[in-house]
């Protein structure tokens, strides 16, 4: 009986060792699959964009991105980002603060409304704005016509469509973090006599700065690359309502492949910069949650 105990211990150790080896093998296989998928689906296309962009030389690349129509598309894209990001950042901060720090009726409805752009196709969203703001058959056509305001097939429509599709990003990054942090620090500040606004600037905002940056970068990236909703409301008017993604489509349809990929490389560069900043912000958020 006593002799069988070491045998059982050896069997248990062997079983554990086999299980550990199997787990390690599974981890290696899954990691290899993930890396292969990353290389095939992301890295290779990314490299291909730049190879195709410089296929005919640096002079053709520079000519494509410095073309007057391309410059106007770049200007419109950057202008749209400059308008959309501050508005949705402010909106996201206000909504996240209200949802995470206060209890009120209709909170679930508000969260549902925030998530609405995720549920609606961008193309459908664009069609909704056409039905609302078109001066020929929109619901608000008489009012817009009387005021001399043109939204559809104009930069204003692009801004509105981009505002809609990027609306949730800042709020959705801030709400979970604010809820995890609770309200103890804000309550302590209010007890000591701080005003609500001062509490927000000195307590709430510094605690969520990295999540806020993460949301801002997501918003900027989506605003730069949005195609569906913008395509519907823009009218594809060269030099007026063409953003960078729309300009890439036009160049590609005209079989100007090197020029199309040259302009597309600008969007790729924006995406890479956003990705780097997002990863830094994500790492800092995890460090902050770990320290808390």
Short mmCIF file of C-alpha atoms in Angstrom, two decimals:
data_model
loop_
_atom_site.label_atom_id
_atom_site.label_comp_id
_atom_site.label_asym_id
_atom_site.label_seq_id
_atom_site.Cartn_x
_atom_site.Cartn_y
_atom_site.Cartn_z
CA UNK A 1 0.00 0.00 0.00
CA UNK A 2 2.81 2.34 0.98
CA UNK A 3 4.71 1.45 -2.17
CA UNK A 4 1.82 2.45 -4.38
CA UNK A 5 1.83 6.05 -3.15
CA UNK A 6 5.04 7.06 -5.02
CA UNK A 7 3.64 5.38 -8.12
CA UNK A 8 0.43 7.41 -7.89
CA UNK A 9 2.44 10.58 -7.33
CA UNK A 10 4.53 9.81 -10.43
CA UNK A 11 1.39 9.20 -12.46
CA UNK A 12 -0.10 12.50 -11.29
CA UNK A 13 3.13 14.34 -12.13
CA UNK A 14 3.26 12.73 -15.57
CA UNK A 15 -0.37 13.68 -16.20
CA UNK A 16 0.30 17.27 -15.17
CA UNK A 17 3.40 17.40 -17.35
CA UNK A 18 1.48 16.02 -20.33
CA UNK A 19 -1.34 18.53 -19.76
CA UNK A 20 1.19 21.37 -19.55
CA UNK A 21 2.86 20.20 -22.79
CA UNK A 22 -0.53 19.94 -24.52
CA UNK A 23 -1.45 23.43 -23.34
CA UNK A 24 1.87 24.78 -24.59
CA UNK A 25 1.36 23.08 -27.96
CA UNK A 26 -2.14 24.53 -28.31
CA UNK A 27 -0.82 27.98 -27.42
CA UNK A 28 1.91 27.68 -30.07
CA UNK A 29 -0.58 26.53 -32.72
CA UNK A 30 -3.05 29.31 -31.94
CA UNK A 31 -0.27 31.92 -31.91
CA UNK A 32 1.01 30.65 -35.27
CA UNK A 33 -2.50 30.83 -36.77
CA UNK A 34 -2.95 34.37 -35.45
CA UNK A 35 0.43 35.46 -36.86
CA UNK A 36 -0.29 33.89 -40.26
CA UNK A 37 -3.68 35.60 -40.36
CA UNK A 38 -2.05 38.92 -39.38
CA UNK A 39 0.60 38.63 -42.10
CA UNK A 40 -1.79 37.50 -44.86
CA UNK A 41 -4.75 39.76 -44.08
CA UNK A 42 -3.06 42.89 -42.70
CA UNK A 43 0.69 43.12 -43.23
CA UNK A 44 0.85 41.98 -46.87
CA UNK A 45 -1.96 44.31 -48.05
CA UNK A 46 -0.40 47.17 -46.08
CA UNK A 47 2.97 46.68 -47.75
CA UNK A 48 1.26 46.23 -51.12
CA UNK A 49 -0.34 49.67 -50.84
CA UNK A 50 3.05 51.36 -50.62
CA UNK A 51 4.65 49.12 -53.26
CA UNK A 52 1.86 49.94 -55.70
CA UNK A 53 1.97 53.63 -54.76
CA UNK A 54 5.68 53.88 -55.66
CA UNK A 55 5.45 51.47 -58.60
CA UNK A 56 6.05 54.19 -61.17
CA UNK A 57 8.53 56.15 -59.10
CA UNK A 58 8.57 58.89 -56.52
CA UNK A 59 7.76 61.59 -59.09
CA UNK A 60 4.43 59.96 -60.00
CA UNK A 61 3.69 59.48 -56.30
CA UNK A 62 4.32 63.13 -55.54
CA UNK A 63 2.31 64.24 -58.56
CA UNK A 64 -0.65 62.15 -57.40
CA UNK A 65 -0.75 63.52 -53.86
CA UNK A 66 0.01 67.10 -54.91
CA UNK A 67 -2.65 67.17 -57.63
CA UNK A 68 -5.11 70.05 -57.01
CA UNK A 69 -8.08 67.66 -56.71
CA UNK A 70 -6.14 65.50 -54.25
CA UNK A 71 -5.16 68.54 -52.21
CA UNK A 72 -8.79 69.66 -52.04
CA UNK A 73 -9.80 66.15 -50.93
CA UNK A 74 -7.10 66.24 -48.24
CA UNK A 75 -8.26 69.69 -47.11
CA UNK A 76 -11.90 68.57 -46.90
CA UNK A 77 -10.97 65.42 -44.99
CA UNK A 78 -8.85 67.35 -42.48
CA UNK A 79 -11.54 70.02 -42.13
CA UNK A 80 -14.14 67.34 -41.43
CA UNK A 81 -11.89 65.78 -38.79
CA UNK A 82 -11.24 69.20 -37.22
CA UNK A 83 -14.99 69.81 -36.88
CA UNK A 84 -16.17 66.31 -35.96
CA UNK A 85 -13.57 65.35 -33.35
CA UNK A 86 -14.10 68.31 -30.95
CA UNK A 87 -17.90 68.04 -31.19
CA UNK A 88 -18.04 64.30 -30.56
CA UNK A 89 -15.35 64.55 -27.88
CA UNK A 90 -17.44 67.11 -25.99
CA UNK A 91 -20.59 65.06 -26.51
CA UNK A 92 -18.85 61.85 -25.41
CA UNK A 93 -17.48 63.45 -22.25
CA UNK A 94 -20.87 64.86 -21.24
CA UNK A 95 -22.76 61.63 -21.95
CA UNK A 96 -20.17 59.39 -20.28
CA UNK A 97 -20.11 61.61 -17.18
CA UNK A 98 -23.90 61.56 -16.97
CA UNK A 99 -24.22 57.79 -17.52
CA UNK A 100 -21.36 56.71 -15.26
CA UNK A 101 -21.69 59.19 -12.39
CA UNK A 102 -25.44 59.79 -12.03
CA UNK A 103 -28.65 57.80 -11.72
CA UNK A 104 -31.62 59.01 -13.74
CA UNK A 105 -34.61 57.70 -15.64
CA UNK A 106 -33.95 56.94 -19.28
CA UNK A 107 -30.29 55.98 -18.81
CA UNK A 108 -30.71 52.72 -20.74
CA UNK A 109 -32.48 54.58 -23.53
CA UNK A 110 -29.61 57.06 -23.74
CA UNK A 111 -27.07 54.22 -23.98
CA UNK A 112 -29.16 52.63 -26.73
CA UNK A 113 -29.19 55.90 -28.68
CA UNK A 114 -25.42 56.17 -28.32
CA UNK A 115 -25.03 52.68 -29.83
CA UNK A 116 -27.41 53.43 -32.72
CA UNK A 117 -24.65 54.28 -35.26
CA UNK A 118 -23.13 50.84 -34.60
CA UNK A 119 -26.43 49.15 -35.50
CA UNK A 120 -27.30 51.18 -38.60
CA UNK A 121 -25.40 50.70 -41.84
CA UNK A 122 -23.50 53.87 -42.85
CA UNK A 123 -25.18 53.73 -46.26
CA UNK A 124 -28.60 53.64 -44.62
CA UNK A 125 -27.57 56.54 -42.39
CA UNK A 126 -26.59 58.51 -45.48
CA UNK A 127 -29.96 57.79 -47.09
CA UNK A 128 -31.72 58.98 -43.92
CA UNK A 129 -29.90 62.30 -44.14
CA UNK A 130 -30.82 62.60 -47.83
CA UNK A 131 -34.49 62.04 -46.94
CA UNK A 132 -34.21 64.73 -44.26
CA UNK A 133 -32.03 67.40 -45.83
CA UNK A 134 -32.40 67.08 -49.60
CA UNK A 135 -33.62 70.38 -51.05
CA UNK A 136 -35.57 68.55 -53.76
CA UNK A 137 -37.49 65.87 -51.83
CA UNK A 138 -36.33 66.00 -48.21
CA UNK A 139 -38.68 66.44 -45.28
CA UNK A 140 -36.97 69.72 -44.39
CA UNK A 141 -36.70 70.90 -48.01
CA UNK A 142 -39.10 73.90 -47.70
CA UNK A 143 -37.27 75.23 -44.63
CA UNK A 144 -33.79 74.72 -46.10
CA UNK A 145 -34.82 76.28 -49.42
CA UNK A 146 -36.29 79.33 -47.72
CA UNK A 147 -33.11 79.80 -45.68
CA UNK A 148 -30.84 79.16 -48.67
CA UNK A 149 -29.04 76.32 -46.89
CA UNK A 150 -27.65 73.38 -48.85
CA UNK A 151 -26.61 70.30 -46.91
CA UNK A 152 -26.82 67.34 -49.29
CA UNK A 153 -24.12 67.36 -52.01
CA UNK A 154 -22.24 69.93 -49.94
CA UNK A 155 -19.48 69.79 -47.27
CA UNK A 156 -22.10 70.33 -44.55
CA UNK A 157 -23.68 66.98 -45.39
CA UNK A 158 -20.32 65.25 -45.14
CA UNK A 159 -19.74 66.75 -41.69
CA UNK A 160 -23.21 65.72 -40.47
CA UNK A 161 -22.86 62.16 -41.81
CA UNK A 162 -19.41 61.82 -40.25
CA UNK A 163 -20.69 63.20 -36.95
CA UNK A 164 -23.32 60.47 -36.88
CA UNK A 165 -21.07 57.50 -37.66
CA UNK A 166 -18.37 58.62 -35.19
CA UNK A 167 -20.73 59.63 -32.38
CA UNK A 168 -20.29 56.57 -30.07
CA UNK A 169 -16.50 56.19 -29.94
CA UNK A 170 -15.51 58.64 -27.20
CA UNK A 171 -18.50 57.85 -24.99
CA UNK A 172 -18.04 54.10 -25.39
CA UNK A 173 -14.39 54.30 -24.32
CA UNK A 174 -15.11 56.51 -21.30
CA UNK A 175 -18.25 54.91 -19.82
CA UNK A 176 -16.72 51.55 -18.72
CA UNK A 177 -13.67 53.25 -17.18
CA UNK A 178 -15.74 55.87 -15.35
CA UNK A 179 -18.07 53.18 -14.01
CA UNK A 180 -15.10 51.11 -12.84
CA UNK A 181 -13.61 54.11 -11.04
CA UNK A 182 -16.85 54.83 -9.18
CA UNK A 183 -17.83 58.15 -7.64
CA UNK A 184 -15.90 58.16 -4.35
CA UNK A 185 -13.31 60.74 -5.42
CA UNK A 186 -15.94 63.09 -6.86
CA UNK A 187 -18.07 62.75 -3.72
CA UNK A 188 -15.05 63.54 -1.55
CA UNK A 189 -14.29 66.65 -3.61
CA UNK A 190 -17.90 67.83 -3.41
CA UNK A 191 -17.89 67.24 0.36
CA UNK A 192 -14.83 69.48 0.65
CA UNK A 193 -16.67 72.27 -1.14
CA UNK A 194 -15.55 71.91 -4.75
CA UNK A 195 -18.08 72.84 -7.42
CA UNK A 196 -19.31 70.28 -9.94
CA UNK A 197 -17.34 71.86 -12.79
CA UNK A 198 -14.15 72.08 -10.73
CA UNK A 199 -14.57 68.45 -9.66
CA UNK A 200 -14.89 67.44 -13.31
CA UNK A 201 -11.76 69.33 -14.42
CA UNK A 202 -9.55 68.36 -11.48
CA UNK A 203 -10.78 64.85 -10.63
CA UNK A 204 -12.83 63.20 -13.36
CA UNK A 205 -11.00 64.37 -16.48
CA UNK A 206 -7.43 63.54 -15.33
CA UNK A 207 -8.60 60.04 -14.36
CA UNK A 208 -9.87 59.29 -17.86
CA UNK A 209 -7.36 61.20 -20.00
CA UNK A 210 -5.90 58.11 -21.69
CA UNK A 211 -9.30 56.59 -22.43
CA UNK A 212 -10.31 59.98 -23.79
CA UNK A 213 -7.26 60.04 -26.07
CA UNK A 214 -8.09 56.50 -27.21
CA UNK A 215 -11.64 57.56 -28.09
CA UNK A 216 -10.41 60.67 -29.88
CA UNK A 217 -8.05 58.64 -32.05
CA UNK A 218 -10.82 56.17 -32.92
CA UNK A 219 -13.05 59.08 -33.87
CA UNK A 220 -10.35 60.70 -36.01
CA UNK A 221 -9.51 57.43 -37.74
CA UNK A 222 -13.15 56.71 -38.58
CA UNK A 223 -13.73 60.29 -39.72
CA UNK A 224 -10.74 60.10 -42.07
CA UNK A 225 -11.73 56.75 -43.56
CA UNK A 226 -15.54 56.94 -43.61
CA UNK A 227 -16.88 56.00 -47.03
CA UNK A 228 -20.47 54.67 -46.93
CA UNK A 229 -22.46 57.53 -45.42
CA UNK A 230 -20.22 60.18 -46.97
CA UNK A 231 -20.55 58.60 -50.41
CA UNK A 232 -24.34 58.86 -50.26
CA UNK A 233 -24.55 62.52 -49.16
CA UNK A 234 -21.56 63.90 -51.07
CA UNK A 235 -22.57 63.57 -54.71
CA UNK A 236 -18.89 62.88 -55.61
CA UNK A 237 -18.33 66.43 -56.83
CA UNK A 238 -14.64 66.83 -57.61
CA UNK A 239 -12.97 69.64 -55.76
CA UNK A 240 -16.01 70.24 -53.58
CA UNK A 241 -17.38 67.12 -51.86
CA UNK A 242 -14.68 64.52 -52.45
CA UNK A 243 -12.94 63.31 -49.32
CA UNK A 244 -9.80 61.17 -49.53
CA UNK A 245 -11.63 57.80 -49.65
CA UNK A 246 -13.96 59.09 -52.38
CA UNK A 247 -11.00 60.49 -54.34
CA UNK A 248 -9.30 57.09 -54.16
CA UNK A 249 -12.43 55.46 -55.58
CA UNK A 250 -12.60 57.93 -58.48
CA UNK A 251 -8.93 57.43 -59.36
CA UNK A 252 -9.31 53.66 -59.20
CA UNK A 253 -12.43 53.71 -61.42
CA UNK A 254 -10.46 55.77 -63.94
CA UNK A 255 -7.74 53.07 -63.96
CA UNK A 256 -5.18 55.43 -62.43
CA UNK A 257 -3.99 52.71 -60.12
CA UNK A 258 -0.67 54.19 -59.03
CA UNK A 259 -2.34 57.52 -58.23
CA UNK A 260 -5.15 55.76 -56.38
CA UNK A 261 -2.70 53.81 -54.24
CA UNK A 262 -0.60 56.93 -53.68
CA UNK A 263 -3.58 58.76 -52.20
CA UNK A 264 -4.59 55.60 -50.33
CA UNK A 265 -1.14 55.51 -48.75
CA UNK A 266 -1.95 58.81 -47.03
CA UNK A 267 -4.95 57.15 -45.37
CA UNK A 268 -2.72 54.23 -44.46
CA UNK A 269 -0.20 56.56 -42.81
CA UNK A 270 -3.01 58.21 -40.84
CA UNK A 271 -4.22 54.76 -39.77
CA UNK A 272 -0.73 53.68 -38.64
CA UNK A 273 -0.25 56.87 -36.60
CA UNK A 274 -3.66 56.36 -35.01
CA UNK A 275 -2.83 52.73 -34.27
CA UNK A 276 0.41 53.62 -32.51
CA UNK A 277 -1.26 56.32 -30.38
CA UNK A 278 -4.19 54.00 -29.59
CA UNK A 279 -1.85 51.24 -28.44
CA UNK A 280 0.01 53.66 -26.20
CA UNK A 281 -3.26 54.92 -24.75
CA UNK A 282 -4.56 51.36 -24.30
CA UNK A 283 -1.38 50.38 -22.43
CA UNK A 284 -1.66 53.40 -20.16
CA UNK A 285 -5.33 52.59 -19.44
CA UNK A 286 -4.40 49.04 -18.42
CA UNK A 287 -1.59 50.36 -16.21
CA UNK A 288 -3.99 52.81 -14.59
CA UNK A 289 -6.59 50.10 -13.90
CA UNK A 290 -3.87 47.84 -12.49
CA UNK A 291 -2.63 50.60 -10.16
CA UNK A 292 -6.19 51.36 -9.03
#
